[in-house]
């Protein structure tokens, strides 16, 4: 089955550090990947849609300069949390759908295992 | 994006019993999906039901969809301790670029 690998699984760093999280589709091509944020005991909130070869689309309230997204290939999207602060501590999860010739719905998304980010 | 609501927020049952979770949403949808999340892990896709479908089965899972009421339910039959997890519904809204809007989730605990 389709596998999405997310790395690292856990990051602990000091305030002011920039942190990069990678999301890879291992056995399929993903034109579009999605980045979510999840606080403890809460649901997933979509942060942005990452499109291969073009700019990401950010949800309202998400700072694009704070959360930099790069989708340079059909199998890799990265999320960089710039100058992270304690309030950025959260669980970040990416997902991807298999590439299709057109924008098709009714396909499941495949999720990475998430990255636990802790800013001291 | 507006989150959907799920109920109950938490459910605790004995092994062998059935578990039912409900989900309500607000928009017109292409499909509704159910996912499972073990603590501190990513999400695992369980089942997808299209907007023109009313019921779907997969193993011990049964999903219903009522688009007139904008609601869905997930039934897990003959539950096992290993079913303990959080369960989320997610909608793929009409007009969306395949983004999913997740419900608030149900924490299921199956006691051995």
CSV table of N, CA and C in Angstrom, one decimal, chain B:
chain,number,residue,atom,x,y,z
B,1,UNK,N,-10.8,26.3,8.2
B,1,UNK,CA,-11.9,25.5,7.8
B,1,UNK,C,-12.7,25.0,9.1
B,2,UNK,N,-14.0,24.9,8.9
B,2,UNK,CA,-14.8,24.6,10.0
B,2,UNK,C,-14.7,23.1,10.4
B,3,UNK,N,-14.5,22.8,11.6
B,3,UNK,CA,-14.5,21.4,12.0
B,3,UNK,C,-15.9,20.8,12.1
B,4,UNK,N,-16.0,19.5,11.9
B,4,UNK,CA,-17.3,18.9,12.2
B,4,UNK,C,-17.3,18.4,13.6
B,5,UNK,N,-18.4,18.0,14.0
B,5,UNK,CA,-18.6,17.5,15.4
B,5,UNK,C,-18.7,16.0,15.4
B,6,UNK,N,-18.1,15.4,16.4
B,6,UNK,CA,-18.3,14.0,16.6
B,6,UNK,C,-18.8,13.7,18.0
B,7,UNK,N,-19.6,12.7,18.2
B,7,UNK,CA,-20.0,12.3,19.5
B,7,UNK,C,-20.1,10.8,19.6
B,8,UNK,N,-19.8,10.2,20.7
B,8,UNK,CA,-19.4,10.9,21.9
B,8,UNK,C,-17.9,11.4,21.8
B,9,UNK,N,-17.5,12.2,22.7
B,9,UNK,CA,-16.1,12.6,22.7
B,9,UNK,C,-15.2,11.5,23.2
B,10,UNK,N,-15.8,10.7,24.1
B,10,UNK,CA,-15.1,9.6,24.6
B,10,UNK,C,-16.0,8.4,24.9
B,11,UNK,N,-15.6,7.2,24.6
B,11,UNK,CA,-16.4,6.0,24.7
B,11,UNK,C,-15.6,4.9,25.3
B,12,UNK,N,-16.1,4.3,26.4
B,12,UNK,CA,-15.4,3.2,27.0
B,12,UNK,C,-16.3,2.0,27.0
B,13,UNK,N,-15.8,0.9,26.4
B,13,UNK,CA,-16.7,-0.3,26.3
B,13,UNK,C,-15.8,-1.6,26.7
B,14,UNK,N,-16.5,-2.7,26.9
B,14,UNK,CA,-15.9,-3.9,27.2
B,14,UNK,C,-15.6,-4.6,25.8
B,15,UNK,N,-14.5,-5.4,25.9
B,15,UNK,CA,-14.1,-6.2,24.7
B,15,UNK,C,-15.3,-7.1,24.3
B,16,UNK,N,-15.6,-7.1,23.0
B,16,UNK,CA,-16.7,-7.9,22.5
B,16,UNK,C,-17.9,-7.1,22.2
B,17,UNK,N,-18.0,-5.9,22.8
B,17,UNK,CA,-19.2,-5.1,22.6
B,17,UNK,C,-19.0,-4.3,21.3
B,18,UNK,N,-20.1,-3.7,20.8
B,18,UNK,CA,-20.0,-2.9,19.6
B,18,UNK,C,-19.8,-1.4,20.0
B,19,UNK,N,-19.2,-0.7,19.2
B,19,UNK,CA,-18.9,0.8,19.4
B,19,UNK,C,-19.5,1.6,18.3
B,20,UNK,N,-20.2,2.6,18.6
B,20,UNK,CA,-20.8,3.4,17.6
B,20,UNK,C,-20.4,4.9,17.8
B,21,UNK,N,-19.9,5.5,16.8
B,21,UNK,CA,-19.5,6.9,16.8
B,21,UNK,C,-20.2,7.6,15.7
B,22,UNK,N,-20.6,8.9,16.0
B,22,UNK,CA,-21.3,9.7,15.1
B,22,UNK,C,-20.6,10.9,14.7
B,23,UNK,N,-20.9,11.4,13.5
B,23,UNK,CA,-20.2,12.6,13.0
B,23,UNK,C,-21.2,13.4,12.2
B,24,UNK,N,-21.1,14.7,12.5
B,24,UNK,CA,-21.9,15.7,11.7
B,24,UNK,C,-21.0,16.7,11.0
B,25,UNK,N,-21.5,17.1,9.9
B,25,UNK,CA,-20.7,18.1,9.1
B,25,UNK,C,-21.6,19.2,8.6
B,26,UNK,N,-21.0,20.1,7.9
B,26,UNK,CA,-21.8,21.3,7.5
B,26,UNK,C,-21.9,21.5,6.0
B,27,UNK,N,-21.0,21.0,5.2
B,27,UNK,CA,-21.0,21.4,3.8
B,27,UNK,C,-21.5,20.2,2.9
B,28,UNK,N,-21.6,20.5,1.7
B,28,UNK,CA,-21.9,19.5,0.7
B,28,UNK,C,-20.6,18.7,0.4
B,29,UNK,N,-20.6,17.4,0.4
B,29,UNK,CA,-19.4,16.7,0.3
B,29,UNK,C,-19.3,15.8,-0.9
B,30,UNK,N,-18.0,15.5,-1.3
B,30,UNK,CA,-17.8,14.5,-2.3
B,30,UNK,C,-17.8,13.1,-1.6
B,31,UNK,N,-17.2,13.1,-0.5
B,31,UNK,CA,-17.1,11.8,0.3
B,31,UNK,C,-16.8,12.1,1.7
B,32,UNK,N,-17.0,11.1,2.6
B,32,UNK,CA,-16.6,11.2,4.0
B,32,UNK,C,-15.7,10.0,4.3
B,33,UNK,N,-14.7,10.3,5.1
B,33,UNK,CA,-13.8,9.3,5.4
B,33,UNK,C,-13.6,9.1,6.9
B,34,UNK,N,-13.3,7.9,7.3
B,34,UNK,CA,-13.0,7.7,8.7
B,34,UNK,C,-11.6,7.2,8.9
B,35,UNK,N,-10.9,7.8,9.9
B,35,UNK,CA,-9.5,7.5,10.1
B,35,UNK,C,-9.4,7.1,11.6
B,36,UNK,N,-8.3,6.4,11.9
B,36,UNK,CA,-8.0,6.0,13.2
B,36,UNK,C,-6.6,6.5,13.5
B,37,UNK,N,-6.4,6.9,14.8
B,37,UNK,CA,-5.1,7.5,15.2
B,37,UNK,C,-4.8,6.8,16.6
B,38,UNK,N,-3.7,6.1,16.6
B,38,UNK,CA,-3.2,5.7,17.9
B,38,UNK,C,-2.4,6.8,18.5
B,39,UNK,N,-2.3,6.8,19.8
B,39,UNK,CA,-1.7,7.9,20.5
B,39,UNK,C,-0.3,8.2,20.0
B,40,UNK,N,-0.1,9.5,19.6
B,40,UNK,CA,1.2,10.0,19.2
B,40,UNK,C,1.6,9.5,17.8
B,41,UNK,N,0.7,9.0,17.1
B,41,UNK,CA,1.0,8.5,15.7
B,41,UNK,C,0.2,9.2,14.7
B,42,UNK,N,0.5,8.9,13.4
B,42,UNK,CA,-0.3,9.4,12.3
B,42,UNK,C,-1.6,8.7,12.2
B,43,UNK,N,-2.3,9.1,11.1
B,43,UNK,CA,-3.7,8.6,10.9
B,43,UNK,C,-3.7,7.4,9.9
B,44,UNK,N,-4.5,6.5,10.2
B,44,UNK,CA,-4.7,5.3,9.3
B,44,UNK,C,-6.1,5.4,8.7
B,45,UNK,N,-6.1,5.3,7.4
B,45,UNK,CA,-7.4,5.3,6.7
B,45,UNK,C,-8.2,4.1,6.9
B,46,UNK,N,-9.4,4.2,7.3
B,46,UNK,CA,-10.3,3.0,7.6
B,46,UNK,C,-11.2,2.8,6.4
B,47,UNK,N,-12.0,3.8,6.1
B,47,UNK,CA,-13.0,3.5,5.1
B,47,UNK,C,-13.5,4.9,4.5
B,48,UNK,N,-13.8,4.8,3.2
B,48,UNK,CA,-14.3,6.0,2.5
B,48,UNK,C,-15.7,5.7,2.0
B,49,UNK,N,-16.6,6.6,2.2
B,49,UNK,CA,-18.0,6.5,1.7
B,49,UNK,C,-18.3,7.7,0.8
B,50,UNK,N,-18.8,7.4,-0.4
B,50,UNK,CA,-19.0,8.5,-1.3
B,50,UNK,C,-20.4,9.1,-1.0
B,51,UNK,N,-20.6,10.3,-1.5
B,51,UNK,CA,-21.8,11.0,-1.2
B,51,UNK,C,-23.1,10.4,-1.7
B,52,UNK,N,-22.9,9.5,-2.8
B,52,UNK,CA,-24.1,8.8,-3.3
B,52,UNK,C,-24.3,7.4,-2.7
B,53,UNK,N,-23.5,7.1,-1.7
B,53,UNK,CA,-23.6,5.8,-1.0
B,53,UNK,C,-24.3,6.1,0.3
B,54,UNK,N,-24.9,5.0,0.8
B,54,UNK,CA,-25.7,5.2,2.1
B,54,UNK,C,-25.0,4.3,3.2
B,55,UNK,N,-24.4,3.2,2.8
B,55,UNK,CA,-23.8,2.3,3.7
B,55,UNK,C,-22.7,1.6,3.1
B,56,UNK,N,-21.7,1.3,3.9
B,56,UNK,CA,-20.5,0.6,3.4
B,56,UNK,C,-19.9,-0.3,4.6
B,57,UNK,N,-19.4,-1.4,4.2
B,57,UNK,CA,-18.9,-2.3,5.2
B,57,UNK,C,-17.4,-2.6,4.8
B,58,UNK,N,-16.6,-2.9,5.9
B,58,UNK,CA,-15.2,-3.3,5.7
B,58,UNK,C,-14.9,-4.1,6.9
B,59,UNK,N,-14.8,-5.4,6.8
B,59,UNK,CA,-14.5,-6.2,7.9
B,59,UNK,C,-15.5,-6.0,9.1
B,60,UNK,N,-15.0,-5.6,10.2
B,60,UNK,CA,-15.9,-5.3,11.4
B,60,UNK,C,-16.4,-3.9,11.4
B,61,UNK,N,-16.1,-3.1,10.4
B,61,UNK,CA,-16.5,-1.7,10.3
B,61,UNK,C,-17.8,-1.6,9.4
B,62,UNK,N,-18.7,-0.8,9.9
B,62,UNK,CA,-19.9,-0.4,9.1
B,62,UNK,C,-20.1,1.1,9.2
B,63,UNK,N,-20.1,1.7,8.0
B,63,UNK,CA,-20.3,3.2,8.0
B,63,UNK,C,-21.6,3.5,7.3
B,64,UNK,N,-22.3,4.4,7.9
B,64,UNK,CA,-23.5,4.9,7.2
B,64,UNK,C,-23.4,6.4,6.9
B,65,UNK,N,-24.1,6.9,5.9
B,65,UNK,CA,-24.0,8.3,5.5
B,65,UNK,C,-25.4,8.8,5.2
B,66,UNK,N,-25.8,9.8,5.8
B,66,UNK,CA,-27.1,10.5,5.6
B,66,UNK,C,-26.8,11.9,5.1
B,67,UNK,N,-26.8,12.1,3.9
B,67,UNK,CA,-26.5,13.5,3.4
B,67,UNK,C,-27.6,14.5,3.6
B,68,UNK,N,-28.8,14.0,3.8
B,68,UNK,CA,-29.9,15.0,4.1
B,68,UNK,C,-29.7,15.5,5.5
B,69,UNK,N,-29.2,14.7,6.4
B,69,UNK,CA,-28.9,15.2,7.8
B,69,UNK,C,-27.5,15.6,8.0
B,70,UNK,N,-26.7,15.5,7.0
B,70,UNK,CA,-25.2,15.8,7.1
B,70,UNK,C,-24.6,15.0,8.2
B,71,UNK,N,-24.8,13.7,8.3
B,71,UNK,CA,-24.3,13.0,9.4
B,71,UNK,C,-23.8,11.6,8.9
B,72,UNK,N,-22.9,11.0,9.7
B,72,UNK,CA,-22.4,9.7,9.4
B,72,UNK,C,-22.2,9.0,10.7
B,73,UNK,N,-22.2,7.7,10.6
B,73,UNK,CA,-21.8,6.9,11.8
B,73,UNK,C,-20.9,5.8,11.5
B,74,UNK,N,-20.0,5.5,12.4
B,74,UNK,CA,-19.1,4.4,12.3
B,74,UNK,C,-19.4,3.4,13.4
B,75,UNK,N,-19.6,2.1,13.0
B,75,UNK,CA,-19.9,1.1,13.9
B,75,UNK,C,-18.7,0.1,13.9
B,76,UNK,N,-18.2,-0.2,15.0
B,76,UNK,CA,-17.2,-1.3,15.1
B,76,UNK,C,-17.8,-2.4,15.9
B,77,UNK,N,-17.9,-3.6,15.2
B,77,UNK,CA,-18.5,-4.7,15.9
B,77,UNK,C,-17.5,-5.6,16.6
B,78,UNK,N,-17.9,-6.3,17.6
B,78,UNK,CA,-17.0,-7.2,18.3
B,78,UNK,C,-15.7,-6.6,18.6
B,79,UNK,N,-15.7,-5.5,19.3
B,79,UNK,CA,-14.5,-4.7,19.6
B,79,UNK,C,-13.4,-5.5,20.3
B,80,UNK,N,-12.2,-5.1,20.1
B,80,UNK,CA,-11.0,-5.7,20.7
B,80,UNK,C,-10.2,-4.6,21.4
B,81,UNK,N,-9.4,-5.0,22.3
B,81,UNK,CA,-8.6,-4.1,23.1
B,81,UNK,C,-7.7,-3.3,22.1
B,82,UNK,N,-7.3,-3.9,21.0
B,82,UNK,CA,-6.4,-3.3,20.0
B,82,UNK,C,-7.2,-2.2,19.2
B,83,UNK,N,-8.5,-2.1,19.4
B,83,UNK,CA,-9.3,-1.1,18.7
B,83,UNK,C,-9.2,0.2,19.5
B,84,UNK,N,-8.6,0.2,20.6
B,84,UNK,CA,-8.4,1.4,21.4
B,84,UNK,C,-7.6,2.5,20.7
B,85,UNK,N,-8.2,3.6,20.4
B,85,UNK,CA,-7.6,4.7,19.6
B,85,UNK,C,-8.6,5.8,19.5
B,86,UNK,N,-8.1,6.9,18.8
B,86,UNK,CA,-9.0,8.0,18.5
B,86,UNK,C,-9.5,7.8,17.1
B,87,UNK,N,-10.8,8.1,16.9
B,87,UNK,CA,-11.4,7.9,15.6
B,87,UNK,C,-11.9,9.3,15.1
B,88,UNK,N,-11.5,9.6,13.8
B,88,UNK,CA,-11.9,10.9,13.3
B,88,UNK,C,-12.7,10.7,12.0
B,89,UNK,N,-13.7,11.4,11.8
B,89,UNK,CA,-14.3,11.5,10.5
B,89,UNK,C,-13.7,12.7,9.8
B,90,UNK,N,-13.7,12.7,8.5
B,90,UNK,CA,-13.1,13.8,7.7
B,90,UNK,C,-13.9,13.9,6.4
B,91,UNK,N,-14.2,15.1,6.0
B,91,UNK,CA,-15.0,15.3,4.8
B,91,UNK,C,-14.2,16.0,3.7
B,92,UNK,N,-14.5,15.5,2.5
B,92,UNK,CA,-13.9,16.1,1.3
B,92,UNK,C,-15.0,16.9,0.7
B,93,UNK,N,-15.0,18.2,0.9
B,93,UNK,CA,-16.1,19.1,0.5
B,93,UNK,C,-16.1,19.3,-1.0
B,94,UNK,N,-17.3,19.5,-1.5
B,94,UNK,CA,-17.5,19.9,-2.9
B,94,UNK,C,-16.8,21.2,-3.1
B,95,UNK,N,-16.0,21.3,-4.2
B,95,UNK,CA,-15.4,22.6,-4.4
B,95,UNK,C,-14.0,22.7,-3.8
B,96,UNK,N,-13.6,21.7,-3.0
B,96,UNK,CA,-12.3,21.8,-2.3
B,96,UNK,C,-11.3,21.2,-3.3
B,97,UNK,N,-10.0,21.5,-2.9
B,97,UNK,CA,-8.9,20.9,-3.7
B,97,UNK,C,-8.4,19.7,-2.9
B,98,UNK,N,-9.4,18.8,-2.5
B,98,UNK,CA,-9.1,17.6,-1.9
B,98,UNK,C,-8.7,17.7,-0.4
B,99,UNK,N,-8.7,19.0,0.1
B,99,UNK,CA,-8.4,19.1,1.5
B,99,UNK,C,-9.5,18.4,2.4
B,100,UNK,N,-9.1,17.8,3.5
B,100,UNK,CA,-10.0,17.2,4.4
B,100,UNK,C,-10.3,18.1,5.6
B,101,UNK,N,-11.5,18.1,6.0
B,101,UNK,CA,-11.9,18.8,7.2
B,101,UNK,C,-12.3,17.7,8.2
B,102,UNK,N,-11.6,17.7,9.3
B,102,UNK,CA,-11.7,16.7,10.3
B,102,UNK,C,-12.7,17.0,11.4
B,103,UNK,N,-13.4,16.0,11.9
B,103,UNK,CA,-14.2,16.1,13.0
B,103,UNK,C,-13.4,16.2,14.3
B,104,UNK,N,-14.1,16.4,15.4
B,104,UNK,CA,-13.4,16.6,16.7
B,104,UNK,C,-12.9,15.3,17.3
B,105,UNK,N,-13.3,14.2,16.7
B,105,UNK,CA,-12.8,12.9,17.2
B,105,UNK,C,-13.5,12.3,18.3
B,106,UNK,N,-13.4,10.9,18.4
B,106,UNK,CA,-13.9,10.1,19.5
B,106,UNK,C,-12.8,9.3,20.0
B,107,UNK,N,-12.5,9.4,21.3
B,107,UNK,CA,-11.5,8.5,22.0
B,107,UNK,C,-12.2,7.2,22.4
B,108,UNK,N,-11.9,6.2,21.8
B,108,UNK,CA,-12.5,4.9,22.1
B,108,UNK,C,-11.5,4.1,23.0
B,109,UNK,N,-12.0,3.6,24.1
B,109,UNK,CA,-11.2,2.7,25.0
B,109,UNK,C,-12.0,1.4,25.1
B,110,UNK,N,-11.3,0.3,24.7
B,110,UNK,CA,-11.9,-1.0,24.8
B,110,UNK,C,-11.2,-1.8,25.9
B,111,UNK,N,-11.9,-2.1,26.9
B,111,UNK,CA,-11.3,-2.7,28.1
B,111,UNK,C,-11.3,-4.3,27.9
B,112,UNK,N,-10.2,-4.9,28.2
B,112,UNK,CA,-10.1,-6.3,28.0
B,112,UNK,C,-10.9,-7.1,29.1
